[in-house]
Amino acid sequence: MNKLKTIEIEQINGISKRMIEHLHNQGIESIYDLLYYFPYRYENYEVININRALDNEKVTVVGQVMTEPVFYFYGRNRSRLTFSILLNDVVVKVVAFNRHFLKNKIRKNLDVTVTGKYEKQKGQIIAQKLSLKPFENDRIEPVYSLKNLHRTYFLNVMKKALKQFKHLVDEDLPLSIIDKYRLISIEDLFQFVHFPVNYEQIRQAMRRVKYEELLKFQLKMMVLKDREHKNIKKKSKEFDNSFVDNFIKQLPFLLTNDQQKVTNEILLDMKKPYQMNRLVQGDVGSGKTVVAFISLYANYLSHYQGCLMAPTEILAEQHFQYLKKTFKHYQIEIKLLTSSITGKNRRIILEDLQNGKIDIIVGTHALISEGVNFNQLGLIIVDEQHRFGVNQRKILREKGEVVDALFLSATPIPRTLALTAFADMDVSSIKEMPKGRKLIKTYLINSQLELRLIQFIDKIIKEKQQVYVITPLIEESENMDLENAIHVYEKYKQYFKGRYEVGLLHGKLSNNEKEKVMEQFVQNKIQILVSTTVVEVGVNVLNASLMIIIDAHRFGLAQLHQLRGRVGRSNKQSYCILVSDYENDKTKKRLDILTKTNSGFEIAEADLRLRGPGDFFGSRQSGLPEFKMADLVDDYHILEVAREDAIMIIETNELFTNPEYFALRYYIEQELIENQELFD
């Protein structure tokens, strides 16, 4: 047991009541909380030779004062203090704002330390920090997230706590792992993190913390998964694979190698004596839906009911119609349930579902409402799974006893992120696109080519095709010079008046209004759909072959790729035009990635590196862990090593049989108990 968690900060020698209150406000209750309250960055105050400094570089220098300081006030309580210092053979001017109280302390021949921005052309340093004595060891300064608490006072408490309780610190990692990777000890860790002497100590501390964080998380998820397999037994689904093979052969197309591989993984899962919990990720149009339908058929052969939940009514309706078409020669009862189905029709569906007369039901959030009861639910499939919360998916799963679950996502997640965020799931990827599908041609243009763009729209619609136009804003903004949906809608409506119908879709419309506009587009009653990013994900409009994204630099790469995936759904050539008046080469380089590849996996990797994992998961409920130091992008090598070690530790059962792993095992057990709601 980690004793530090049981020792309250009140037991620190000499700590004041006010300091205790400050620490409590920071969420620091125990000595453990205090020691693990890591800095989020470090300030470098290492003294450098000014002759090697670059223009506008942040520098720390020690020099001798050459001139008496001059200061004057300007504005209310604002001052400017200037003096010159000698650095080796160079005289540099120091400019310090609001430091007039130092005027009488700074005198000729005094050695001072100055940190600030070096303006090489002007031969001056704009001081950020000014010390009237040379630094000794205080050259690297940890920076903490502190509310109304000065860093110096915080570090004084930290120093006292380390001195008083350092001998009680428990080592969670086995010595064999510490030796294998030459990691620093836990005692050295706290010293190096909070009181580093040099950057090598910080590097060693970060290396240790990152590995430990990633290893512990992987082990937690693997232990949890293993327990579910052992504790939540199910009756293995029994079906004849030859029937499934015959069904696949009767499809109007051949499965790709990836589709066949993922199908086999799912069928094997369904025959195992524990719940399936699998994520299938793949690009728009890669064929995830067909794999899901094959899974529903195998589930039907096992005499279980199947359920497919989609985020919108129009997408649920689309799946329903596709299912009926796919199984038209089979005696399978398929029904649709959405919030629009009410009264007698809804009552009959609910009765038939409970009585087992319905084999497969497709629907929206309506499926998780009260009164929806199954006779023998065996498989749930959640399409666009990121559009549903953890609790919503859980409610659907609990509609039956020990139900297999399949989650579909058209937003490919890089392997480094999937290894961590979905450590409790089996992850399958469909990267190969069906044969005959033409790659979407993507071009990057600026707004000055608008006339040519309109002419291209005209050409596309004359060929009986339809067009999406996406904008980042609904209405005009005084703060942003960006195109907006209403402005573009009015402009296009005027330009194409009497020739083509233009529709408008955005988040301020009611759900019924959105459904109506989208339905009109599906039926080609609208030829040009101007929309914000609420444009329905997953809806098949086979006739749409042109996607225009205005102010494309305002979107992430993964989002742009998702939007692009709304076209290219048929065998006709499709196009995506990115319109952007980008201001720098970095933005152009980012957008150019879309013009060079159609692979969502490659784009996801690039987007993750450029923007970080925040845009992939918006909240804690997504399953993405919060680490103190580990970074899922930069530390993917450590992540993969930690995962391999975790697999070895679980497979060899060392976690539970080797005494050396006792502390690590205890830590993981406690974490699972304390954070059970995160893993439900």
XYZ file of C-alpha atoms in Angstrom, residues 51-354:
304
model
C 27.881 36.187 -28.706
C 26.141 32.903 -29.530
C 22.607 34.203 -28.944
C 20.116 34.584 -31.803
C 17.905 37.593 -32.468
C 14.707 37.515 -30.303
C 15.994 34.466 -28.412
C 15.234 34.153 -24.704
C 18.573 34.379 -22.862
C 19.983 34.405 -19.343
C 23.218 36.337 -18.836
C 25.394 37.467 -15.924
C 27.076 40.834 -16.355
C 28.609 43.828 -14.587
C 26.596 47.066 -14.375
C 28.370 49.778 -16.404
C 25.989 52.777 -16.056
C 23.731 54.239 -13.421
C 20.091 53.199 -13.996
C 17.694 55.683 -15.588
C 13.953 55.416 -15.146
C 10.771 57.338 -15.816
C 7.053 56.831 -15.280
C 4.557 56.744 -18.121
C 0.852 56.151 -17.781
C -0.628 55.091 -14.467
C 1.827 53.175 -12.246
C 3.933 52.143 -15.257
C 7.684 52.661 -15.417
C 10.711 51.916 -17.578
C 14.158 51.266 -16.088
C 17.295 51.121 -18.270
C 21.005 50.542 -17.635
C 23.955 48.929 -19.431
C 25.909 45.803 -18.497
C 29.216 44.354 -19.681
C 29.063 40.767 -20.950
C 32.627 39.599 -21.618
C 33.637 42.176 -24.248
C 30.116 43.290 -25.224
C 28.074 46.110 -23.682
C 24.340 45.408 -23.742
C 21.468 47.668 -22.735
C 18.924 46.246 -20.260
C 15.299 47.460 -20.393
C 13.086 46.531 -17.432
C 9.440 47.580 -17.138
C 7.764 48.306 -13.789
C 10.980 47.641 -11.820
C 11.489 51.220 -10.521
C 11.838 49.869 -6.950
C 15.247 48.482 -8.017
C 16.638 51.913 -8.996
C 18.498 52.520 -5.761
C 19.741 48.905 -5.540
C 21.390 48.803 -8.941
C 24.785 50.469 -8.970
C 27.980 50.424 -11.017
C 30.213 47.340 -10.870
C 27.415 45.204 -9.363
C 27.047 41.727 -10.898
C 23.457 41.073 -11.974
C 21.630 38.209 -13.691
C 19.172 39.119 -16.439
C 16.703 36.870 -18.256
C 14.740 38.188 -21.200
C 14.341 38.550 -24.955
C 17.567 39.534 -26.717
C 16.978 42.097 -29.471
C 20.246 41.657 -31.291
C 19.799 44.510 -33.783
C 19.212 47.018 -30.978
C 21.832 45.513 -28.681
C 19.407 45.235 -25.787
C 17.622 42.716 -23.568
C 13.970 43.210 -22.572
C 14.172 41.838 -19.041
C 11.598 39.355 -17.774
C 13.534 38.409 -14.667
C 16.184 40.480 -12.871
C 18.341 39.249 -9.997
C 20.895 41.381 -8.170
C 23.224 38.417 -7.706
C 24.559 35.679 -9.976
C 22.582 32.391 -10.109
C 24.147 29.455 -8.360
C 22.171 26.248 -8.973
C 18.827 27.888 -9.595
C 19.146 27.775 -13.380
C 16.224 25.496 -14.243
C 12.887 26.518 -12.807
C 9.830 24.234 -12.735
C 6.563 25.956 -13.648
C 3.385 24.682 -11.959
C -0.285 25.399 -12.471
C -0.900 27.276 -9.228
C -3.863 29.410 -8.223
C -2.994 32.366 -5.997
C 0.083 30.557 -4.713
C 3.648 31.684 -5.330
C 6.009 29.063 -6.737
C 8.678 29.769 -4.074
C 6.297 29.017 -1.192
C 5.029 25.910 -2.975
C 8.567 24.574 -3.468
C 9.409 25.274 0.191
C 6.543 23.001 1.214
C 7.646 20.433 -1.371
C 11.186 20.485 0.030
C 9.907 19.947 3.582
C 7.634 17.097 2.491
C 10.439 15.315 0.642
C 12.804 15.615 3.594
C 10.181 14.376 6.056
C 8.508 11.586 4.067
C 10.972 10.519 1.356
C 11.755 7.276 3.216
C 8.092 6.213 2.955
C 7.922 6.423 -0.834
C 6.943 3.050 -2.329
C 8.503 1.729 -5.528
C 5.741 0.430 -7.827
C 7.972 -0.829 -10.635
C 9.795 -4.163 -10.244
C 13.574 -3.887 -9.963
C 13.963 -6.108 -13.019
C 12.178 -3.484 -15.162
C 14.124 -0.614 -13.571
C 17.385 -2.416 -14.321
C 16.308 -3.468 -17.819
C 15.642 0.103 -18.946
C 18.080 1.813 -16.545
C 15.334 3.888 -14.988
C 15.948 6.169 -12.028
C 14.572 5.212 -8.605
C 11.299 6.626 -7.310
C 13.185 8.714 -4.709
C 15.411 10.262 -7.368
C 12.329 10.857 -9.501
C 10.780 13.359 -7.092
C 14.104 15.144 -6.559
C 14.760 15.395 -10.303
C 11.217 16.522 -11.160
C 10.851 19.257 -8.540
C 14.483 20.308 -7.971
C 16.444 19.539 -11.164
C 20.063 20.630 -11.378
C 20.298 20.120 -15.129
C 18.245 18.996 -18.120
C 19.645 15.473 -17.998
C 17.868 14.969 -14.680
C 14.615 16.226 -16.203
C 15.066 13.881 -19.171
C 15.636 10.908 -16.885
C 12.609 11.820 -14.761
C 10.326 12.225 -17.774
C 11.562 8.958 -19.272
C 10.680 7.118 -16.056
C 7.272 8.764 -15.586
C 6.202 8.295 -19.214
C 7.041 4.607 -19.251
C 5.406 4.014 -15.859
C 2.212 5.859 -16.816
C 1.827 3.996 -20.105
C 2.672 0.598 -18.597
C 0.208 1.039 -15.726
C -2.598 2.112 -18.035
C -2.041 -0.791 -20.424
C -1.960 -3.234 -17.511
C -5.142 -1.772 -16.013
C -7.061 -2.189 -19.236
C -5.692 -5.687 -19.871
C -6.540 -6.837 -16.337
C -10.026 -5.384 -16.737
C -10.481 -7.115 -20.090
C -9.186 -10.408 -18.703
C -11.609 -10.206 -15.772
C -14.540 -9.536 -18.060
C -13.608 -12.623 -20.052
C -13.402 -14.731 -16.898
C -16.333 -13.300 -14.951
C -18.833 -12.504 -17.717
C -19.278 -15.805 -19.462
C -21.684 -16.170 -22.350
C -23.058 -19.101 -24.272
C -20.962 -19.436 -27.406
C -22.947 -18.608 -30.535
C -23.386 -21.663 -32.720
C -23.799 -21.279 -36.474
C -22.702 -23.107 -39.591
C -19.919 -21.180 -41.313
C -20.954 -22.636 -44.657
C -24.249 -20.708 -44.450
C -22.303 -17.497 -43.833
C -19.953 -18.319 -46.729
C -22.926 -18.876 -49.052
C -24.422 -15.563 -47.989
C -21.136 -13.791 -48.765
C -20.949 -15.480 -52.185
C -24.418 -14.152 -53.071
C -23.404 -10.553 -52.453
C -23.205 -8.501 -55.693
C -19.504 -7.828 -55.098
C -16.410 -9.557 -53.731
C -15.188 -8.712 -50.254
C -11.789 -7.052 -50.075
C -9.019 -8.870 -48.217
C -9.450 -6.493 -45.265
C -13.223 -7.045 -45.158
C -12.734 -10.831 -45.186
C -10.067 -10.626 -42.455
C -12.235 -8.456 -40.177
C -15.294 -10.659 -40.827
C -13.312 -13.716 -39.728
C -12.176 -11.910 -36.557
C -15.785 -11.059 -35.678
C -17.119 -14.561 -36.373
C -14.404 -16.054 -34.167
C -15.301 -13.575 -31.397
C -18.968 -14.563 -31.577
C -18.095 -18.235 -31.064
C -15.965 -17.509 -27.989
C -17.391 -18.006 -24.458
C -17.058 -14.327 -23.548
C -18.424 -11.030 -24.814
C -17.164 -9.538 -28.030
C -16.068 -5.932 -27.631
C -14.655 -4.941 -31.024
C -14.138 -1.651 -32.832
C -14.076 -1.733 -36.635
C -12.536 1.397 -38.079
C -12.151 2.291 -41.710
C -12.493 5.072 -44.236
C -15.836 6.228 -45.562
C -16.786 3.750 -48.274
C -14.385 1.015 -47.137
C -17.242 -1.444 -46.549
C -17.769 -1.542 -42.780
C -21.556 -1.778 -43.203
C -21.394 -5.022 -45.195
C -19.184 -6.573 -42.511
C -21.778 -5.507 -39.929
C -24.585 -7.129 -41.978
C -22.646 -10.412 -42.203
C -22.279 -10.288 -38.402
C -26.042 -9.754 -38.018
C -26.682 -12.767 -40.258
C -24.373 -15.016 -38.204
C -26.114 -13.774 -35.057
C -29.504 -14.613 -36.642
C -28.293 -18.136 -37.485
C -27.479 -18.499 -33.768
C -31.166 -17.749 -32.972
C -30.450 -14.372 -31.385
C -31.880 -10.936 -32.119
C -29.638 -8.253 -33.563
C -29.730 -4.477 -33.187
C -28.152 -1.691 -35.249
C -28.155 1.837 -33.773
C -27.353 4.916 -35.888
C -27.020 8.567 -34.762
C -29.711 10.045 -37.088
C -33.084 9.021 -38.478
C -32.027 9.417 -42.083
C -28.981 7.178 -41.565
C -31.093 4.609 -39.673
C -33.627 4.638 -42.517
C -30.803 4.139 -45.010
C -29.463 1.122 -43.085
C -33.010 -0.272 -42.812
C -33.617 -0.088 -46.553
C -30.178 -1.566 -47.323
C -30.788 -4.449 -44.882
C -34.177 -5.244 -46.429
C -32.607 -5.260 -49.894
C -29.679 -7.424 -48.748
C -31.908 -10.005 -47.015
C -34.887 -9.921 -49.393
C -34.487 -13.640 -50.185
C -34.200 -14.649 -46.522
C -36.923 -15.202 -43.938
C -35.560 -12.511 -41.647
C -37.925 -10.035 -39.989
C -36.386 -6.534 -40.004
C -37.998 -3.437 -38.466
C -37.150 0.246 -37.988
C -37.645 2.179 -34.724
C -37.099 5.952 -34.463
C -38.732 8.752 -32.481
C -40.883 9.520 -35.547
C -42.615 6.137 -35.259
C -45.379 6.605 -32.687
C -48.789 5.359 -31.667
C -50.069 1.990 -32.842
C -47.076 1.320 -35.139
C -44.634 1.811 -32.275
C -46.715 -0.346 -29.926
C -46.807 -3.235 -32.418
C -43.032 -3.041 -33.000
C -42.313 -3.099 -29.254
C -44.633 -6.080 -28.727
C -43.127 -8.033 -31.639
C -39.614 -7.222 -30.428
C -40.349 -8.508 -26.926
